[in-house]
């Protein structure tokens, strides 16, 4: 296999989460199993041209051309905390009550010959307050504030890519 020496090619991504307070109906539905859950949230890795709450399928923004698997490692309070996602959208939706750090491991297609990379995202459930007050706001205030979005932009950089992998990346 031949590498293109001196070449750097990158793909822009966003990663993070959106969180919403559960409606009374949703809480009721969960009351038998997880009565303490207050929020529903989605953590995801998406192409940077996608909106945080919607993945663009196909085209240059489709990460599945070069990503084989994303593993989201949740807090140990969750059943099966290591969640593997093998096709887009690369996301996990759950309910819960608390914030924690999520480990996001990105594995590339075999053609890439790239080691997996790990990103960290602090799951954010509670809205920021203008005063920077660290207290968790009451749920009714959070409902009024609307969904919480916490996303970061990053670039996956491939140095000296294999010719075949470069062709895959540039074909879309
Ligand atoms: C905290 N360090 O104490 C954090 C831990 C754990 C979050 C947060 C639900 C888990 C489940 C859940 O929200 N865990 O019941 O399945 O704030």
PDB file of C-alpha atoms and ligand atoms in Angstrom:
ATOM      1  CA  UNK A   1       0.000   0.000   0.000  1.00  0.00           C
ATOM      2  CA  UNK A   2       1.243   3.421  -0.958  1.00  0.00           C
ATOM      3  CA  UNK A   3       1.030   6.565   1.129  1.00  0.00           C
ATOM      4  CA  UNK A   4       0.793  10.082  -0.285  1.00  0.00           C
ATOM      5  CA  UNK A   5       3.668  11.610   1.649  1.00  0.00           C
ATOM      6  CA  UNK A   6       3.341  15.169   2.840  1.00  0.00           C
ATOM      7  CA  UNK A   7      -0.390  15.275   2.266  1.00  0.00           C
ATOM      8  CA  UNK A   8      -2.870  16.218   4.994  1.00  0.00           C
ATOM      9  CA  UNK A   9      -6.540  15.781   4.364  1.00  0.00           C
ATOM     10  CA  UNK A  10      -9.163  16.620   6.945  1.00  0.00           C
ATOM     11  CA  UNK A  11     -12.883  16.139   7.495  1.00  0.00           C
ATOM     12  CA  UNK A  12     -14.840  18.585   9.687  1.00  0.00           C
ATOM     13  CA  UNK A  13     -17.139  17.159  12.346  1.00  0.00           C
ATOM     14  CA  UNK A  14     -19.278  18.304  15.216  1.00  0.00           C
ATOM     15  CA  UNK A  15     -19.793  16.305  18.381  1.00  0.00           C
ATOM     16  CA  UNK A  16     -21.843  16.932  21.486  1.00  0.00           C
ATOM     17  CA  UNK A  17     -25.357  16.658  22.811  1.00  0.00           C
ATOM     18  CA  UNK A  18     -28.844  18.089  22.860  1.00  0.00           C
ATOM     19  CA  UNK A  19     -31.005  17.644  25.992  1.00  0.00           C
ATOM     20  CA  UNK A  20     -34.681  18.261  26.723  1.00  0.00           C
ATOM     21  CA  UNK A  21     -36.692  18.064  29.954  1.00  0.00           C
ATOM     22  CA  UNK A  22     -39.090  15.110  29.882  1.00  0.00           C
ATOM     23  CA  UNK A  23     -42.771  16.009  29.612  1.00  0.00           C
ATOM     24  CA  UNK A  24     -45.050  14.865  32.479  1.00  0.00           C
ATOM     25  CA  UNK A  25     -46.412  12.173  30.113  1.00  0.00           C
ATOM     26  CA  UNK A  26     -42.923  10.897  29.316  1.00  0.00           C
ATOM     27  CA  UNK A  27     -42.010  10.827  33.018  1.00  0.00           C
ATOM     28  CA  UNK A  28     -45.168   8.891  33.748  1.00  0.00           C
ATOM     29  CA  UNK A  29     -44.255   6.332  31.087  1.00  0.00           C
ATOM     30  CA  UNK A  30     -40.848   5.807  32.748  1.00  0.00           C
ATOM     31  CA  UNK A  31     -42.113   5.908  36.344  1.00  0.00           C
ATOM     32  CA  UNK A  32     -42.188   2.101  36.667  1.00  0.00           C
ATOM     33  CA  UNK A  33     -38.521   1.646  35.723  1.00  0.00           C
ATOM     34  CA  UNK A  34     -36.582   4.902  36.157  1.00  0.00           C
ATOM     35  CA  UNK A  35     -38.714   7.324  38.218  1.00  0.00           C
ATOM     36  CA  UNK A  36     -35.734   9.652  38.841  1.00  0.00           C
ATOM     37  CA  UNK A  37     -35.087  10.417  35.172  1.00  0.00           C
ATOM     38  CA  UNK A  38     -35.737  14.048  34.254  1.00  0.00           C
ATOM     39  CA  UNK A  39     -34.229  14.514  30.773  1.00  0.00           C
ATOM     40  CA  UNK A  40     -33.965  12.932  27.361  1.00  0.00           C
ATOM     41  CA  UNK A  41     -30.732  13.540  25.489  1.00  0.00           C
ATOM     42  CA  UNK A  42     -28.899  12.626  22.301  1.00  0.00           C
ATOM     43  CA  UNK A  43     -25.122  12.479  21.989  1.00  0.00           C
ATOM     44  CA  UNK A  44     -23.753  12.360  18.446  1.00  0.00           C
ATOM     45  CA  UNK A  45     -20.867  12.710  16.024  1.00  0.00           C
ATOM     46  CA  UNK A  46     -21.946  14.340  12.772  1.00  0.00           C
ATOM     47  CA  UNK A  47     -20.451  15.874   9.680  1.00  0.00           C
ATOM     48  CA  UNK A  48     -19.984  19.599  10.296  1.00  0.00           C
ATOM     49  CA  UNK A  49     -22.491  20.578   7.618  1.00  0.00           C
ATOM     50  CA  UNK A  50     -25.253  18.815   9.581  1.00  0.00           C
ATOM     51  CA  UNK A  51     -27.457  20.553  12.093  1.00  0.00           C
ATOM     52  CA  UNK A  52     -26.947  19.347  15.692  1.00  0.00           C
ATOM     53  CA  UNK A  53     -30.360  17.705  15.671  1.00  0.00           C
ATOM     54  CA  UNK A  54     -30.265  16.275  12.158  1.00  0.00           C
ATOM     55  CA  UNK A  55     -27.738  14.242  10.249  1.00  0.00           C
ATOM     56  CA  UNK A  56     -27.228  14.858   6.546  1.00  0.00           C
ATOM     57  CA  UNK A  57     -27.341  11.479   4.852  1.00  0.00           C
ATOM     58  CA  UNK A  58     -25.186  10.986   1.774  1.00  0.00           C
ATOM     59  CA  UNK A  59     -22.793  13.383   0.091  1.00  0.00           C
ATOM     60  CA  UNK A  60     -19.599  14.830   1.507  1.00  0.00           C
ATOM     61  CA  UNK A  61     -21.092  15.108   4.971  1.00  0.00           C
ATOM     62  CA  UNK A  62     -21.752  11.378   5.309  1.00  0.00           C
ATOM     63  CA  UNK A  63     -19.151  10.121   7.772  1.00  0.00           C
ATOM     64  CA  UNK A  64     -19.734   6.457   6.969  1.00  0.00           C
ATOM     65  CA  UNK A  65     -17.331   6.700   4.006  1.00  0.00           C
ATOM     66  CA  UNK A  66     -14.467   6.695   6.476  1.00  0.00           C
ATOM     67  CA  UNK A  67     -15.912   5.907   9.920  1.00  0.00           C
ATOM     68  CA  UNK A  68     -16.592   2.242  10.631  1.00  0.00           C
ATOM     69  CA  UNK A  69     -17.839   2.497  14.190  1.00  0.00           C
ATOM     70  CA  UNK A  70     -18.396   5.026  16.936  1.00  0.00           C
ATOM     71  CA  UNK A  71     -18.464   3.726  20.513  1.00  0.00           C
ATOM     72  CA  UNK A  72     -20.113   5.962  23.082  1.00  0.00           C
ATOM     73  CA  UNK A  73     -19.038   4.997  26.603  1.00  0.00           C
ATOM     74  CA  UNK A  74     -21.771   6.141  28.978  1.00  0.00           C
ATOM     75  CA  UNK A  75     -21.749   6.398  32.768  1.00  0.00           C
ATOM     76  CA  UNK A  76     -21.704   3.021  34.544  1.00  0.00           C
ATOM     77  CA  UNK A  77     -25.189   3.686  35.920  1.00  0.00           C
ATOM     78  CA  UNK A  78     -26.494   2.807  32.428  1.00  0.00           C
ATOM     79  CA  UNK A  79     -27.132  -0.768  31.308  1.00  0.00           C
ATOM     80  CA  UNK A  80     -24.566  -1.828  28.662  1.00  0.00           C
ATOM     81  CA  UNK A  81     -22.714   1.488  28.956  1.00  0.00           C
ATOM     82  CA  UNK A  82     -20.547   0.851  25.847  1.00  0.00           C
ATOM     83  CA  UNK A  83     -22.812   1.588  22.900  1.00  0.00           C
ATOM     84  CA  UNK A  84     -21.523   0.695  19.433  1.00  0.00           C
ATOM     85  CA  UNK A  85     -22.984   2.487  16.434  1.00  0.00           C
ATOM     86  CA  UNK A  86     -21.936   1.080  13.063  1.00  0.00           C
ATOM     87  CA  UNK A  87     -23.846   3.319  10.674  1.00  0.00           C
ATOM     88  CA  UNK A  88     -25.132   6.882  10.573  1.00  0.00           C
ATOM     89  CA  UNK A  89     -26.569   8.605  12.386  1.00  0.00           C
ATOM     90  CA  UNK A  90     -23.709   8.044  14.826  1.00  0.00           C
ATOM     91  CA  UNK A  91     -25.741   8.874  17.913  1.00  0.00           C
ATOM     92  CA  UNK A  92     -27.210   7.513  21.142  1.00  0.00           C
ATOM     93  CA  UNK A  93     -30.458   8.723  22.683  1.00  0.00           C
ATOM     94  CA  UNK A  94     -31.138   8.036  26.357  1.00  0.00           C
ATOM     95  CA  UNK A  95     -32.955   9.396  29.353  1.00  0.00           C
ATOM     96  CA  UNK A  96     -31.359  10.254  32.690  1.00  0.00           C
ATOM     97  CA  UNK A  97     -30.981  12.662  35.575  1.00  0.00           C
ATOM     98  CA  UNK A  98     -27.302  13.548  35.690  1.00  0.00           C
ATOM     99  CA  UNK A  99     -24.452  15.013  33.675  1.00  0.00           C
ATOM    100  CA  UNK A 100     -21.262  13.012  33.126  1.00  0.00           C
ATOM    101  CA  UNK A 101     -18.357  12.656  30.756  1.00  0.00           C
ATOM    102  CA  UNK A 102     -18.938  10.571  27.636  1.00  0.00           C
ATOM    103  CA  UNK A 103     -16.002   8.912  25.923  1.00  0.00           C
ATOM    104  CA  UNK A 104     -16.452   8.884  22.150  1.00  0.00           C
ATOM    105  CA  UNK A 105     -14.215   6.423  20.316  1.00  0.00           C
ATOM    106  CA  UNK A 106     -14.081   6.747  16.543  1.00  0.00           C
ATOM    107  CA  UNK A 107     -12.875   3.752  14.529  1.00  0.00           C
ATOM    108  CA  UNK A 108     -12.014   4.221  10.872  1.00  0.00           C
ATOM    109  CA  UNK A 109     -12.599   1.926   7.911  1.00  0.00           C
ATOM    110  CA  UNK A 110      -9.843  -0.687   7.378  1.00  0.00           C
ATOM    111  CA  UNK A 111      -8.694   1.092   4.182  1.00  0.00           C
ATOM    112  CA  UNK A 112      -7.742   4.145   6.240  1.00  0.00           C
ATOM    113  CA  UNK A 113      -5.032   2.309   8.176  1.00  0.00           C
ATOM    114  CA  UNK A 114      -5.693   4.835  10.960  1.00  0.00           C
ATOM    115  CA  UNK A 115      -5.717   4.165  14.701  1.00  0.00           C
ATOM    116  CA  UNK A 116      -8.979   4.908  16.533  1.00  0.00           C
ATOM    117  CA  UNK A 117      -9.247   8.314  18.142  1.00  0.00           C
ATOM    118  CA  UNK A 118     -10.991   9.243  21.377  1.00  0.00           C
ATOM    119  CA  UNK A 119     -12.925  12.425  22.070  1.00  0.00           C
ATOM    120  CA  UNK A 120     -14.486  13.456  25.374  1.00  0.00           C
ATOM    121  CA  UNK A 121     -17.757  15.259  25.783  1.00  0.00           C
ATOM    122  CA  UNK A 122     -19.310  16.464  29.012  1.00  0.00           C
ATOM    123  CA  UNK A 123     -23.010  15.615  28.678  1.00  0.00           C
ATOM    124  CA  UNK A 124     -24.857  18.851  29.346  1.00  0.00           C
ATOM    125  CA  UNK A 125     -28.444  18.736  30.632  1.00  0.00           C
ATOM    126  CA  UNK A 126     -28.897  22.024  32.440  1.00  0.00           C
ATOM    127  CA  UNK A 127     -29.091  25.448  30.797  1.00  0.00           C
ATOM    128  CA  UNK A 128     -26.359  28.006  31.344  1.00  0.00           C
ATOM    129  CA  UNK A 129     -27.478  30.913  33.485  1.00  0.00           C
ATOM    130  CA  UNK A 130     -26.638  34.542  32.818  1.00  0.00           C
ATOM    131  CA  UNK A 131     -25.125  34.844  36.294  1.00  0.00           C
ATOM    132  CA  UNK A 132     -22.957  31.764  35.944  1.00  0.00           C
ATOM    133  CA  UNK A 133     -24.754  30.397  39.002  1.00  0.00           C
ATOM    134  CA  UNK A 134     -23.673  26.755  39.392  1.00  0.00           C
ATOM    135  CA  UNK A 135     -27.004  25.780  40.996  1.00  0.00           C
ATOM    136  CA  UNK A 136     -29.170  23.469  38.891  1.00  0.00           C
ATOM    137  CA  UNK A 137     -32.226  25.513  37.864  1.00  0.00           C
ATOM    138  CA  UNK A 138     -35.666  24.131  38.789  1.00  0.00           C
ATOM    139  CA  UNK A 139     -37.232  21.964  36.077  1.00  0.00           C
ATOM    140  CA  UNK A 140     -39.983  24.473  35.217  1.00  0.00           C
ATOM    141  CA  UNK A 141     -37.337  27.119  34.506  1.00  0.00           C
ATOM    142  CA  UNK A 142     -35.439  24.594  32.356  1.00  0.00           C
ATOM    143  CA  UNK A 143     -38.603  23.778  30.395  1.00  0.00           C
ATOM    144  CA  UNK A 144     -39.051  27.503  29.681  1.00  0.00           C
ATOM    145  CA  UNK A 145     -35.424  27.853  28.587  1.00  0.00           C
ATOM    146  CA  UNK A 146     -35.912  25.133  25.955  1.00  0.00           C
ATOM    147  CA  UNK A 147     -33.512  22.412  24.773  1.00  0.00           C
ATOM    148  CA  UNK A 148     -29.866  22.620  25.802  1.00  0.00           C
ATOM    149  CA  UNK A 149     -27.284  22.328  23.023  1.00  0.00           C
ATOM    150  CA  UNK A 150     -23.609  21.675  23.689  1.00  0.00           C
ATOM    151  CA  UNK A 151     -21.569  21.037  20.552  1.00  0.00           C
ATOM    152  CA  UNK A 152     -17.967  21.352  19.495  1.00  0.00           C
ATOM    153  CA  UNK A 153     -16.377  21.660  16.104  1.00  0.00           C
ATOM    154  CA  UNK A 154     -13.323  19.566  15.333  1.00  0.00           C
ATOM    155  CA  UNK A 155     -11.387  18.267  12.362  1.00  0.00           C
ATOM    156  CA  UNK A 156     -10.314  14.686  11.763  1.00  0.00           C
ATOM    157  CA  UNK A 157      -6.902  15.006  10.146  1.00  0.00           C
ATOM    158  CA  UNK A 158      -5.315  12.243   8.095  1.00  0.00           C
ATOM    159  CA  UNK A 159      -1.589  12.586   7.476  1.00  0.00           C
ATOM    160  CA  UNK A 160       0.140  10.779   4.610  1.00  0.00           C
ATOM    161  CA  UNK A 161      -3.076   8.966   3.611  1.00  0.00           C
ATOM    162  CA  UNK A 162      -2.997   5.735   1.625  1.00  0.00           C
ATOM    163  CA  UNK A 163      -3.852   6.352  -2.031  1.00  0.00           C
ATOM    164  CA  UNK A 164      -6.938   4.121  -1.818  1.00  0.00           C
ATOM    165  CA  UNK A 165      -8.193   5.917   1.282  1.00  0.00           C
ATOM    166  CA  UNK A 166      -7.539   9.315  -0.284  1.00  0.00           C
ATOM    167  CA  UNK A 167      -9.601   8.223  -3.288  1.00  0.00           C
ATOM    168  CA  UNK A 168     -12.447   7.215  -0.981  1.00  0.00           C
ATOM    169  CA  UNK A 169     -12.340  10.548   0.838  1.00  0.00           C
ATOM    170  CA  UNK A 170     -12.290  12.652  -2.313  1.00  0.00           C
ATOM    171  CA  UNK A 171     -14.918  10.620  -4.204  1.00  0.00           C
ATOM    172  CA  UNK A 172     -17.784  12.220  -2.291  1.00  0.00           C
TER     173      UNK A 172
HETATM  174  C1  LIG B   1     -23.520  12.797  39.037  1.00  0.00           C
HETATM  175  N1  LIG B   1     -21.358  12.044  38.322  1.00  0.00           N
HETATM  176  O1  LIG B   1     -23.411  12.352  40.168  1.00  0.00           O
HETATM  177  C2  LIG B   1     -22.712  12.162  37.942  1.00  0.00           C
HETATM  178  C3  LIG B   1     -23.291  10.842  37.602  1.00  0.00           C
HETATM  179  C4  LIG B   1     -25.064   9.626  36.400  1.00  0.00           C
HETATM  180  C5  LIG B   1     -26.125   9.795  35.426  1.00  0.00           C
HETATM  181  C6  LIG B   1     -24.459  10.977  36.732  1.00  0.00           C
HETATM  182  C7  LIG B   1     -29.197   7.652  34.873  1.00  0.00           C
HETATM  183  C8  LIG B   1     -28.669   6.285  34.925  1.00  0.00           C
HETATM  184  C9  LIG B   1     -29.791   5.274  34.993  1.00  0.00           C
HETATM  185  C10 LIG B   1     -28.234   8.783  34.920  1.00  0.00           C
HETATM  186  O2  LIG B   1     -28.630   9.861  34.609  1.00  0.00           O
HETATM  187  N2  LIG B   1     -26.946   8.630  35.322  1.00  0.00           N
HETATM  188  O3  LIG B   1     -30.608   5.421  35.877  1.00  0.00           O
HETATM  189  O4  LIG B   1     -29.829   4.433  34.128  1.00  0.00           O
HETATM  190  O5  LIG B   1     -24.203  13.776  38.761  1.00  0.00           O
END
